XYZ file of C-alpha atoms in Angstrom:
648
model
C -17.833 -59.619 0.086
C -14.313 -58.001 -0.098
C -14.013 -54.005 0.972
C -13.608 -52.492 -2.523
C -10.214 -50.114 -2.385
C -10.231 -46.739 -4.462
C -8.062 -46.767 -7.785
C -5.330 -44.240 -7.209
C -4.362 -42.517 -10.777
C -0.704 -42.123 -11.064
C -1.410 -38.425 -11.573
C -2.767 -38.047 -8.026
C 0.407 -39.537 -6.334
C 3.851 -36.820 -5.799
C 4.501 -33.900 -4.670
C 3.141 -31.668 -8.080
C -0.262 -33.009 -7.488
C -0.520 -32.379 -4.151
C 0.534 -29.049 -4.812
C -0.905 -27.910 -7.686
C -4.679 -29.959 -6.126
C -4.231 -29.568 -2.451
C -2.037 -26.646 -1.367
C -3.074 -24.211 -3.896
C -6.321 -24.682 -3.634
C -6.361 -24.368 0.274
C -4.332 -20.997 0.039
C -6.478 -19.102 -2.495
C -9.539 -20.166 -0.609
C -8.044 -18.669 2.960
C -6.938 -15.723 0.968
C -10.301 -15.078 0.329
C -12.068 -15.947 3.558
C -14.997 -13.474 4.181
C -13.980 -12.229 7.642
C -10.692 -11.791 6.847
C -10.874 -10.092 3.227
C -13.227 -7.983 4.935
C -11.023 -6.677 8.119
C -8.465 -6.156 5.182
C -10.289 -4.371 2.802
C -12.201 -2.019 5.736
C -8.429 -1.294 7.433
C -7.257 -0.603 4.261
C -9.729 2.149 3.306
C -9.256 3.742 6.732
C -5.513 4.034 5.979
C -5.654 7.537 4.807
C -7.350 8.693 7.474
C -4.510 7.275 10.076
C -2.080 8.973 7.895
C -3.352 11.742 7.791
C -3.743 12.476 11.547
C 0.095 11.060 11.746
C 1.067 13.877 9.096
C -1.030 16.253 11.457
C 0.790 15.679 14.338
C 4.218 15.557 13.299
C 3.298 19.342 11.520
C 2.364 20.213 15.303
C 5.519 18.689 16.267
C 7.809 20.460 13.771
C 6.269 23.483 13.138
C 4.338 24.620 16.831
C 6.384 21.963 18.775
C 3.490 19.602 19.954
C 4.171 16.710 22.004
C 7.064 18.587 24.141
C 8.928 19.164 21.095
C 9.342 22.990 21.815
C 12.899 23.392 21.728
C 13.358 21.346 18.473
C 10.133 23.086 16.668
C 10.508 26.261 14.197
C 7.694 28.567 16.538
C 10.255 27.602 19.052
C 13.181 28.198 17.646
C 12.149 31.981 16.353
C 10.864 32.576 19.891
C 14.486 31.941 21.569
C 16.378 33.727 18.678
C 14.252 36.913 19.363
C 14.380 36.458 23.393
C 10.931 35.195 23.951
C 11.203 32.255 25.628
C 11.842 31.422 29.743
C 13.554 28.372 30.637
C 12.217 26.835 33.547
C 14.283 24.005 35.621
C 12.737 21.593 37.390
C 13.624 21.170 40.786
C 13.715 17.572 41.188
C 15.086 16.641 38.057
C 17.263 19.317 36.976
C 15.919 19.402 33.280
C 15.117 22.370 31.171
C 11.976 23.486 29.420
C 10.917 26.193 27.357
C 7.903 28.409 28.377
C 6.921 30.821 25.440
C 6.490 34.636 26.354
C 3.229 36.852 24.874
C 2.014 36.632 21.938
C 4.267 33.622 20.869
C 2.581 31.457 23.559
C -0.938 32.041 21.949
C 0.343 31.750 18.671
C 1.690 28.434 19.900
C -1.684 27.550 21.723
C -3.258 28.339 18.500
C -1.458 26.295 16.470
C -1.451 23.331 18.662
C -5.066 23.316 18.647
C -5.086 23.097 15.189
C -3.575 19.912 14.556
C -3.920 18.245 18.119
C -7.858 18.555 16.942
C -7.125 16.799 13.394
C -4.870 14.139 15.276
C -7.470 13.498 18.351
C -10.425 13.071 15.863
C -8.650 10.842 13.711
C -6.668 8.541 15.774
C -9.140 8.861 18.939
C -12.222 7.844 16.586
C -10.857 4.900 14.802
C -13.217 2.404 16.332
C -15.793 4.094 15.478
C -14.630 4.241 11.880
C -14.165 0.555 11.668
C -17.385 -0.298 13.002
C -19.147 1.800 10.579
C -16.642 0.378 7.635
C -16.548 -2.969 8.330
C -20.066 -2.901 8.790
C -20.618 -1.770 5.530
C -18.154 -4.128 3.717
C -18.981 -7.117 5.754
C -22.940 -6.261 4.817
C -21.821 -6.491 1.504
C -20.401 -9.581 1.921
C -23.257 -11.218 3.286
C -25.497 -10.264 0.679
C -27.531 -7.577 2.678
C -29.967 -5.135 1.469
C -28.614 -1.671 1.961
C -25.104 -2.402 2.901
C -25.055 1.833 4.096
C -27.907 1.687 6.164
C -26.391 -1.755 8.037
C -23.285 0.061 8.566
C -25.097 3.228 10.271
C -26.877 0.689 12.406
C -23.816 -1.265 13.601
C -22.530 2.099 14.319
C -25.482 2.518 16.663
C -24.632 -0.984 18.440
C -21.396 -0.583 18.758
C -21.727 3.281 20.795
C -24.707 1.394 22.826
C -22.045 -1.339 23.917
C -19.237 1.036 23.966
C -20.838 3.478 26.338
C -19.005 4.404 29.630
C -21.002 5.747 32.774
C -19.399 8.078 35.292
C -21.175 8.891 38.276
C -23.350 11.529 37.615
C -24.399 9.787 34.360
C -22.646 11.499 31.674
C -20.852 9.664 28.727
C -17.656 10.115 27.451
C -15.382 8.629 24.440
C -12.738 6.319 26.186
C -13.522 2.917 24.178
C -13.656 4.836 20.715
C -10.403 5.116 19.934
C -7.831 1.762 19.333
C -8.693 0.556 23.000
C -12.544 -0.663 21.472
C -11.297 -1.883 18.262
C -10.657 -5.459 18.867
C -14.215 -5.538 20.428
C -15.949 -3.228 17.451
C -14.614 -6.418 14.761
C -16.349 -9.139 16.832
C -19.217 -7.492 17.648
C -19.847 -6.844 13.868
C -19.509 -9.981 12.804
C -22.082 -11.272 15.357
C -24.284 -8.704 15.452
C -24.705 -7.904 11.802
C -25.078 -12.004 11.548
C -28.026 -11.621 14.198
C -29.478 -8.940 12.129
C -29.151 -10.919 8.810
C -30.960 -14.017 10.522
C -34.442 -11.687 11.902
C -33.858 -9.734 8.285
C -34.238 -12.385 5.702
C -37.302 -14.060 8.207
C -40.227 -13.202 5.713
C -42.210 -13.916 8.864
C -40.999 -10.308 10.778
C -40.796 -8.003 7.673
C -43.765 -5.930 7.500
C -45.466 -5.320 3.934
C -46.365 -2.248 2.694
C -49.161 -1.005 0.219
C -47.373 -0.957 -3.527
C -48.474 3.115 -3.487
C -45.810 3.782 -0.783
C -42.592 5.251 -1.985
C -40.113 1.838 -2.248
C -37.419 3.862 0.687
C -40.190 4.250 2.848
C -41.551 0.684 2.731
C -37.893 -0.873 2.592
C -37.753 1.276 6.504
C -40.903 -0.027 7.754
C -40.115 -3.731 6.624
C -36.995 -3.645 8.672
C -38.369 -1.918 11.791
C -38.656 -5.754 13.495
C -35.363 -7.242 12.713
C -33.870 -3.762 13.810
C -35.535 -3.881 17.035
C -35.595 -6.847 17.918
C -31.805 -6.658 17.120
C -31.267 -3.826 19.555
C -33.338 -5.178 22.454
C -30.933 -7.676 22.538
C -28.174 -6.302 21.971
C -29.242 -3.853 25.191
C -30.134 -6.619 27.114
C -26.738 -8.211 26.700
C -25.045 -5.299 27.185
C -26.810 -4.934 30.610
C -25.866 -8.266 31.614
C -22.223 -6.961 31.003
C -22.842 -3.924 33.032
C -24.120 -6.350 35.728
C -21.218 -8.482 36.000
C -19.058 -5.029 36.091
C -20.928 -3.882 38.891
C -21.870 -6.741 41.159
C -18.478 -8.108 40.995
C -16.668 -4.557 41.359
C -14.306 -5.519 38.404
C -12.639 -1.754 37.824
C -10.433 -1.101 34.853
C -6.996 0.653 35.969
C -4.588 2.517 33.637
C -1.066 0.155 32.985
C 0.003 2.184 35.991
C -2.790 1.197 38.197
C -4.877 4.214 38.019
C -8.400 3.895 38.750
C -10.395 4.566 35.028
C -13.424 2.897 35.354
C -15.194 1.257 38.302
C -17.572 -1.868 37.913
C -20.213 -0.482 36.712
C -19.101 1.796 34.338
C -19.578 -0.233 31.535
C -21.135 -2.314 28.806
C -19.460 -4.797 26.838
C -16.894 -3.300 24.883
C -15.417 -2.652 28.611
C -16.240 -6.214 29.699
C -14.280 -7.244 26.459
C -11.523 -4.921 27.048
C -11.251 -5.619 30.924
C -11.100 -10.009 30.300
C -9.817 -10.057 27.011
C -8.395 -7.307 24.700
C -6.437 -5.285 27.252
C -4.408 -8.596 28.838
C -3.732 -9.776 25.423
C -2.325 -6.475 24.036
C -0.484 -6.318 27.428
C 1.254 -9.029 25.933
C 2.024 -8.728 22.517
C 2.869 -5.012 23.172
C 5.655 -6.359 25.580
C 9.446 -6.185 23.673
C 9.988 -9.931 23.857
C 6.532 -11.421 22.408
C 6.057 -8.210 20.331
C 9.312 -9.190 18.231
C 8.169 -12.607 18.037
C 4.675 -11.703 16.752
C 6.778 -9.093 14.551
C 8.695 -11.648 13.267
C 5.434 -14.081 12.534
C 3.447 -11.763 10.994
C 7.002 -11.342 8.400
C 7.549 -14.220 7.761
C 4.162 -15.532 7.267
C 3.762 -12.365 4.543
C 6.846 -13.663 3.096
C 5.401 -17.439 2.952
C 2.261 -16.466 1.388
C 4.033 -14.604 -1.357
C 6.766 -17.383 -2.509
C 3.479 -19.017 -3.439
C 2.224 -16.187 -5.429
C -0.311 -14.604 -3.108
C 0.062 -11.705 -1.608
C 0.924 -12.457 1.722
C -0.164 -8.799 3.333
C -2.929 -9.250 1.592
C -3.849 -12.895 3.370
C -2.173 -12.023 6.400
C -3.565 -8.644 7.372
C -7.062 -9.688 8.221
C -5.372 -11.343 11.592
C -2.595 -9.370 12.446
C -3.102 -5.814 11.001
C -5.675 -4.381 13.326
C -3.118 -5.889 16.154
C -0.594 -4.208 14.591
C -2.549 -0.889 13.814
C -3.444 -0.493 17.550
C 0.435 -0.700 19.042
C 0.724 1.972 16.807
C -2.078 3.858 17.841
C -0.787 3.635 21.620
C 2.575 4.964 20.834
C 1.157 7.629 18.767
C -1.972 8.825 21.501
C 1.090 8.355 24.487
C 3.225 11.026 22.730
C 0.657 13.244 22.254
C -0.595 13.264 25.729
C 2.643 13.275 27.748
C 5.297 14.069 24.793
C 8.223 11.663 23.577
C 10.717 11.360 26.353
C 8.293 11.254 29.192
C 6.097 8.628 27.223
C 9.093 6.512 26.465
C 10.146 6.714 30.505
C 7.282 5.812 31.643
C 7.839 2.626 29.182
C 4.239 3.533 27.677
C 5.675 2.997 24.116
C 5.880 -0.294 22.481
C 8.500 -1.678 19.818
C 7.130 -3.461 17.534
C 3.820 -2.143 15.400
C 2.857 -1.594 11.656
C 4.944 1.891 11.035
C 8.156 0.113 12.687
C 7.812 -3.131 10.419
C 7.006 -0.938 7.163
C 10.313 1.447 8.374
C 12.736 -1.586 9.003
C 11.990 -4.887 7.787
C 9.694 -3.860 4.477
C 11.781 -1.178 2.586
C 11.956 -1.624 -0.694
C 8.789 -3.982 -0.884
C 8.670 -7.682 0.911
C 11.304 -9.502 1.564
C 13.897 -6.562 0.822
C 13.674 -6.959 -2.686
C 15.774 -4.274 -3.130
C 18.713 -5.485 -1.659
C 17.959 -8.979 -3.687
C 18.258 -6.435 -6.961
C 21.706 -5.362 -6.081
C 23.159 -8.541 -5.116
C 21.757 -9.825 -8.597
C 23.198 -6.260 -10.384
C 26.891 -7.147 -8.528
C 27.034 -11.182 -8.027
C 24.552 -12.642 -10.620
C 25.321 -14.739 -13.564
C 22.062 -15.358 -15.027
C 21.828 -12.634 -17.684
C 17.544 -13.035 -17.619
C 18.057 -11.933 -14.071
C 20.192 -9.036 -14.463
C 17.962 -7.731 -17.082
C 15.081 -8.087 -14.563
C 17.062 -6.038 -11.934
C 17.677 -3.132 -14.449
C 13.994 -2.553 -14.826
C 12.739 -3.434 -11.246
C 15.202 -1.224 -9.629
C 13.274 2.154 -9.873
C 10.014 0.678 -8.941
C 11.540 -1.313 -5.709
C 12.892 2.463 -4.401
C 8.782 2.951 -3.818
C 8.373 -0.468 -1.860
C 6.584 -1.894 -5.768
C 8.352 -5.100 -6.137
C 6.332 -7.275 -8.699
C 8.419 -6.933 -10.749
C 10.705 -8.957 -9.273
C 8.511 -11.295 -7.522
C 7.152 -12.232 -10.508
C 10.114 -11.528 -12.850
C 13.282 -13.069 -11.669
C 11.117 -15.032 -10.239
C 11.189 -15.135 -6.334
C 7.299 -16.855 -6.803
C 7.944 -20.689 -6.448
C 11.761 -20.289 -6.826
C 13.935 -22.888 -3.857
C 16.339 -20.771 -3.346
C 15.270 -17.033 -3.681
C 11.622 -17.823 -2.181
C 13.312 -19.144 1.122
C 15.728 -16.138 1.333
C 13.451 -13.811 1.255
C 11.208 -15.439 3.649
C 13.881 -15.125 6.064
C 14.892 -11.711 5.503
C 12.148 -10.159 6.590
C 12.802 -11.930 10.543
C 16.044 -11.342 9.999
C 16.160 -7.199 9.992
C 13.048 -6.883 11.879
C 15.106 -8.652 15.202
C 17.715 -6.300 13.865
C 16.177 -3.156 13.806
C 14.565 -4.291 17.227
C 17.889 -4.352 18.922
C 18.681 -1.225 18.146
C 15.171 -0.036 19.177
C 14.141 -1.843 21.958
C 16.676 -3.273 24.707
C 19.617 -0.322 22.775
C 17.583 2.241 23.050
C 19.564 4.061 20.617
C 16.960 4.875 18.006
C 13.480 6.460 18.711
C 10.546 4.107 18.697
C 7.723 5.168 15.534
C 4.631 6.725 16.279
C 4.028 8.735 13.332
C 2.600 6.614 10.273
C 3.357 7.635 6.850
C 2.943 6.268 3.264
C 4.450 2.938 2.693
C 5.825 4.023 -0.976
C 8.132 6.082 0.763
C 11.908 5.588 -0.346
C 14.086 3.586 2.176
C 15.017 5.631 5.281
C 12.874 8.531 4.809
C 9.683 6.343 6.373
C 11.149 5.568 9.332
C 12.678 9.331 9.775
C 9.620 10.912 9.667
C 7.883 8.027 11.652
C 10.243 9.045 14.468
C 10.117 12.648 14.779
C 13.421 13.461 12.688
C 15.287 11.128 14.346
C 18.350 11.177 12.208
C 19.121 7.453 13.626
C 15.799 6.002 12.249
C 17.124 6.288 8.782
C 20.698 4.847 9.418
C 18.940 2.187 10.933
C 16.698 1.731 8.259
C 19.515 1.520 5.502
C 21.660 -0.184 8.027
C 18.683 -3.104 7.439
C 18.662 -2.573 3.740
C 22.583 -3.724 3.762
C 22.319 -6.741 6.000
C 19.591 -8.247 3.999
C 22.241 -6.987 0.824
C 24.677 -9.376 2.667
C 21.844 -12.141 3.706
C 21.451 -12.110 -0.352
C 25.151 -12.662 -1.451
C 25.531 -16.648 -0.701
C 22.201 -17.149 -1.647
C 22.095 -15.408 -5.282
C 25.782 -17.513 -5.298
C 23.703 -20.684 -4.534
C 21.157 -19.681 -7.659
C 23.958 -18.989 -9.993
C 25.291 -22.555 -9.358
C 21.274 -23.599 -9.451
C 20.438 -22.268 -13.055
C 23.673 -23.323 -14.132
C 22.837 -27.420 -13.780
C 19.063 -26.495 -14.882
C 20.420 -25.320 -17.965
C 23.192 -28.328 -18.126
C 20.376 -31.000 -17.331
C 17.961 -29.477 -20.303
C 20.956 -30.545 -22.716
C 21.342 -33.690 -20.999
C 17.581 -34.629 -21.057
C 18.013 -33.552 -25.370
C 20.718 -36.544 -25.832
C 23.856 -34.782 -25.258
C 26.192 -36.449 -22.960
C 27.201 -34.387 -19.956
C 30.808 -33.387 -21.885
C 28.711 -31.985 -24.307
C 26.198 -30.048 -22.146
C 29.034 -28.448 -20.259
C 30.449 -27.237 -23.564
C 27.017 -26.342 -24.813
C 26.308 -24.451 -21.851
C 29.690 -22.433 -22.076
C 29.110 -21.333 -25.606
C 25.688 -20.235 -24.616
C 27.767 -18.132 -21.862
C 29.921 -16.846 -24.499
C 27.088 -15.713 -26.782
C 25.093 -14.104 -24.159
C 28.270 -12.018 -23.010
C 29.264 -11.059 -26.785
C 25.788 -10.268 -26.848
C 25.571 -8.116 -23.822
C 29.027 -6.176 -24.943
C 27.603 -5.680 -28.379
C 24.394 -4.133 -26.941
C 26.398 -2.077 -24.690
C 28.763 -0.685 -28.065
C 25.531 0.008 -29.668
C 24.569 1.948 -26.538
C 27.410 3.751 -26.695
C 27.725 4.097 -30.358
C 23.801 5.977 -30.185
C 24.683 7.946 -27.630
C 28.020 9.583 -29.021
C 25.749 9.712 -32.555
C 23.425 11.442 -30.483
C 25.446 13.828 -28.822
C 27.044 14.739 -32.015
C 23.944 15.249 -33.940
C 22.756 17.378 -31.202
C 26.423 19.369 -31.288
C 25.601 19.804 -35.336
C 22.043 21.170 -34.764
C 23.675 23.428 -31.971
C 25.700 24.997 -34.761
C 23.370 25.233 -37.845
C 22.337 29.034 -38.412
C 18.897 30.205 -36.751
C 16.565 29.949 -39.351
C 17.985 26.139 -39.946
C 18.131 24.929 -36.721
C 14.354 26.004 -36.387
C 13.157 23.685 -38.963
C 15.168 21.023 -38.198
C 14.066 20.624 -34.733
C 10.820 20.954 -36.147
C 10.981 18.180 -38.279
C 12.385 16.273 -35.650
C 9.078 16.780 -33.086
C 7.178 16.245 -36.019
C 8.704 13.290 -36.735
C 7.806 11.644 -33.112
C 4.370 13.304 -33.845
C 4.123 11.276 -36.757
C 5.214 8.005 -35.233
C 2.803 8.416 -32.878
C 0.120 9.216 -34.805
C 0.839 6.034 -36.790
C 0.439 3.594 -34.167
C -2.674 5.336 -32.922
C -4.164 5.125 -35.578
C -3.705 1.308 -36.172
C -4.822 0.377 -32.377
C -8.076 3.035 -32.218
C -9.381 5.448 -34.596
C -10.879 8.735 -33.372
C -14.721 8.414 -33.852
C -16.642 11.393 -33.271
C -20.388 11.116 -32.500
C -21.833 14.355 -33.652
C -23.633 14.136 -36.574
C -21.990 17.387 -38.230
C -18.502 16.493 -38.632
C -15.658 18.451 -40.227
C -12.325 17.294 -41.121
C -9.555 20.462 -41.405
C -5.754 19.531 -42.334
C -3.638 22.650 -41.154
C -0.678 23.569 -42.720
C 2.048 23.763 -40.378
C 4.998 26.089 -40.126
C 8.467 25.506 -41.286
C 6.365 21.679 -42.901
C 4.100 19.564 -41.781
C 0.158 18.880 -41.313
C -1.954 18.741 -38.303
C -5.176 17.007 -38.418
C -8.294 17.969 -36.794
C -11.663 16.540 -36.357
C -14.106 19.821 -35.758
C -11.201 21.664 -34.305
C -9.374 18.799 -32.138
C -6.178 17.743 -33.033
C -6.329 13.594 -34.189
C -2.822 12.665 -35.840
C 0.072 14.940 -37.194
C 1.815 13.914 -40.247
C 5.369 15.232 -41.494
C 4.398 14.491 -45.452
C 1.933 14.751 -47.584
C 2.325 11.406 -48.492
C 1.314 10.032 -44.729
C -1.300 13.162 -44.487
C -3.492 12.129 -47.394
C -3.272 8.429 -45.792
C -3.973 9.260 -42.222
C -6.882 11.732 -43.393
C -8.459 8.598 -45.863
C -8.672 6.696 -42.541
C -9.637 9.012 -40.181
C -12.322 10.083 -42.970
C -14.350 6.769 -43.730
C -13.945 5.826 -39.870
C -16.042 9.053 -39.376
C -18.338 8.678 -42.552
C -16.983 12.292 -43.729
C -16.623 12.645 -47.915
C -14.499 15.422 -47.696
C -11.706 17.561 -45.858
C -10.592 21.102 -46.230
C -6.820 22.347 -46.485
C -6.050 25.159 -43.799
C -3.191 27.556 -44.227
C -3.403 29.927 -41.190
C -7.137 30.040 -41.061
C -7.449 30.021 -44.443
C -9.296 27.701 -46.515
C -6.717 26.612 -49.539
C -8.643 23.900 -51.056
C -11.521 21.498 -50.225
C -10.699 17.811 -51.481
C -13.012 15.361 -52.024
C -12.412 11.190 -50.868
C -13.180 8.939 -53.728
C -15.114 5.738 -52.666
């Protein structure tokens, strides 16, 4: 008996099918992969808070001089001009510092305290915040029973395992901020997954009596799976304390400083001791720090040319990695200040603010810069009048428009240069960064919808440099555009020849075809523009006649004129959604307007305005049997005038 062989259908063979069937497909469902969606969606809520504390400490910085910023900060800078401050030198090496006198130096203290608190509670909690939001979401996820009280609960697992022991027993907070985060994601995947498995065992839930209160019972019929959840959670933990202490495995600081002996701690510290610490070591280095930079880009920009959104897909993996360079940089400058920080080389490169400053403005990919190569070198007329409307929205980083518009989605020769760009200016802006030295590094996050250059001067500390740098990127990805927007002229050009070609028309003919649609499309385009100009010197003329029409009849016309747009308004309101009032006593008042018009009003609320009483009877007939009212009265400065009646 002969092996039977699968019929292939023609449809299933090429690369279309394999796209549209396999690839697709694929993407979407990693797009949406639980543990991913979920680091994304939990890191995005806790955004604000990051910013926030960022925002804090650069008002420290600028205003009370925090983070050895006292010569550069406005307290500062009023101390000196009134003679309050004494500069001390330092004897070994020679450099100046400011030392406030009186009053100023508790007014400084003071203010320091302020937002040093608001920065240290936000960035030196952020740990905690994740375990207690990605608890929540991922409980969600999973299809738990009070997602809120799972969250709480991981929180309680995660400060069991993050605990630190000094000698005479105490805790205190050293795996809560960024350094525990890595370990805080793993653990609440497994442990909320442990909980989930003792929670839906019908076998350990204990049943109440139907008189107790339903939040009462729903505690007691989780009091097994919770405990049994935390004994072992403790009793791992232990074992990680064990292996700490037997083995004398200490953690030391980057410079070799003792911070905690073996001993000292659970598994977060295990974690961060074998795993987490080593590999941030390395991807906080400048060398493999620009090329995980430079994956994470172009990876966004991969996922995008297929219509996803690649930060989206992408950020589940690399945006807590990201988060917590820049939560170094930003704890390093607030404990020893900028310069000393960056001496001491305790401040990386490469994290989230720097990529958002340099290699992001103006949306993914630079789209921006794509926009004014189109605006200056493009010959496709669709994609010029795409660049007109996307170029406000791409100064705030909102490019759909032109992903979706010109399009860069799907398109050979756009979708690959933008993939590149990305790379391209973040190795840039690295350079200039990292082995230059001539620009600060970032360590103060702001909002992403920022214009281009202003980010990455306020992620710096002012540096002036940070936003030449960051246009300086804008215009090489301008110039990375040029050949390739060259390439897609050329491109659309023998699309639009071959479409003539495919109709019958030999390829003489669909050249000339082709160069009379050119020739219409530019008449076109010049006629639009005459008309533009024709309206706008009508305009300014009209406006010029108004300008000189005596008082009295100047008045009215503008009035007619705002009555007019009233109207228009009022018309197409009308026809998408009627005003529908649900009292039961309804009254329908037309008021007589000054210098003409009516306003109508549904028990005293303006509905529609109408210049005419022509349009006023209409709009009120409408308005009237949409609101099952018979009748309407006729106002003339809070006088009744006449009450009409609406015939059937």
């Amino acid at each position: 008996m002969g092996k039977k062989t699968r019929e292939v259908n023609p449809e299933e063979k090429g690369v279309k099918y394999w796209f549209n069937e396999k690839l697709m497909p694929a993407m979407t469902k990693l797009a949406s992969q639980k543990h991913l969606t979920a680091i994304r969606d939990a890191f995005g809520i806790l955004t604000p808070i990051i910013i926030g504390g960022s925002i804090s400490f650069l008002l420290g910085i600028l205003i009370f001089g925090a983070g050895g910023n006292l010569e550069t900060s406005l307290l500062g800078l009023l101390a000196k001009a009134t003679n309050n401050v004494t500069v001390v030198i330092n004897e070994t090496t020679l450099a100046e510092s400011w030392q406030l006198n009186g009053s100023w130096a508790v007014a400084n203290e003071i203010g320091e305290k302020i937002f040093q608190t608001i920065f240290d509670y936000s960035m030196g909690t952020f740990s905690l915040m994740a375990a207690v939001m990605l608890g929540f979401i991922y409980a969600e996820k999973r299809g738990l029973k009070e997602p809120m009280f799972v969250a709480v609960f991981n929180l309680v697992l995660f400060l069991i395992t993050a605990a630190t022991f000094a000698s005479s027993g105490k805790y205190f907070n050293y795996f809560y901020d960024s350094k525990g985060m890595l370990a805080a994601i793993i653990q609440t995947f497994l442990v909320i997954e442990l909980y989930r498995f003792f929670a839906n065992n019908k076998k350990l839930l204990i049943k109440m009596p139907k008189s107790v209160p339903p939040m009462v019972a729903t505690g007691f019929s989780l009091l097994v799976p919770v405990a049994l959840t935390l004994i072992i959670v403790s009793t791992i933990n232990t074992g990680a304390w064990s292996i700490g202490k037997y083995t004398n495995w200490d953690i030391n600081s980057t410079s070799g400083n003792l911070v905690l002996e073996g001993g000292a701690y659970g598994i977060v510290g295990l974690f961060y001791k074998a795993v987490s610490a080593p590999f941030m070591a390395i991807i906080s280095g400048n060398n493999v720090g620009l090329g995980f930079g430079m994956l994470y880009q172009f990876l966004v920009g991969f996922f995008w040319f297929f219509g996803l959104n690649g930060s989206s897909v992408v950020n589940g993996a690399f945006y807590p990695f990201l988060l917590q360079m820049f939560v170094q940089n930003a704890q390093a400058v607030s404990e020893f200040g900028y310069n000393a920080a960056n001496a001491s080389n305790a401040l990386g490169v490469v994290n989230i603010q720097f990529i958002e400053s340099y290699s992001q403005t103006t949306g993914w990919g630079h789209t921006g810069a794509l926009l004014i190569a189109i605006a200056i070198f493009g010959r496709v007329r669709e994609q010029k009048d795409v660049a007109k409307l996307a170029a406000v929205p791409a100064v705030f980083s909102i490019n759909e428009p032109v992903t979706f518009g010109i399009p860069i989605m799907l398109h050979p020769v756009y979708g690959i240069a933008a993939m590149i760009a990305m790379p391209l200016t973040t190795f840039v802006a690295w350079i200039f960064v990292g082995p230059l030295g001539w620009v600060n590094k970032s360590y103060i996050m702001v909002p992403w919808t920022l214009p281009p250059g202003i980010g990455a001067l306020l992620s710096t500390g002012l540096d002036w440099r940070a936003l030449l740098l960051s246009w300086f990127c804008l215009a090489i990805a301008f110039v990375w555009y040029i050949p390739f927007v060259l390439i897609a002229n050329k491109y659309h050009y023998n699309l639009n020849l071959k479409a003539y070609i495919d109709q019958g028309m030999t390829k003489k003919e669909a050249i000339a075809a082709v160069a009379n649609d050119n020739k219409i499309a530019k008449e076109q385009a010049i006629e639009k523009k005459e008309l533009r100009k024709k309206l706008r010197l009508d305009n300014k003329q009209e406006k010029l006649r108004i300008k000189n029409l005596p008082n009295d009849e100047r008045i009215k016309v503008i009035h007619e004129q705002r009555m007019f747009k009233k109207e228009q308004a009022s018309i197409l309101k009308l026809e998408e959604n009627i005003k529908i009032i649900s009292k039961a006593d309804k009254t329908i008042t037309v008021d007589v307007v000054e210098y003409g018009g009516y306003k109508i009003r549904i028990n005293g609320k303006t509905v529609a305005t109408a210049l005419n009483d022509e349009k006023m009877k209409s709009m009120v007939i409408k308005i009237a049997k949409a609101n099952n009212v018979s009748e309407y009265k006729i106002m003339d400065k809070g006088k009744e005038i006449e009450k009409i009646k609406i015939e059937e």
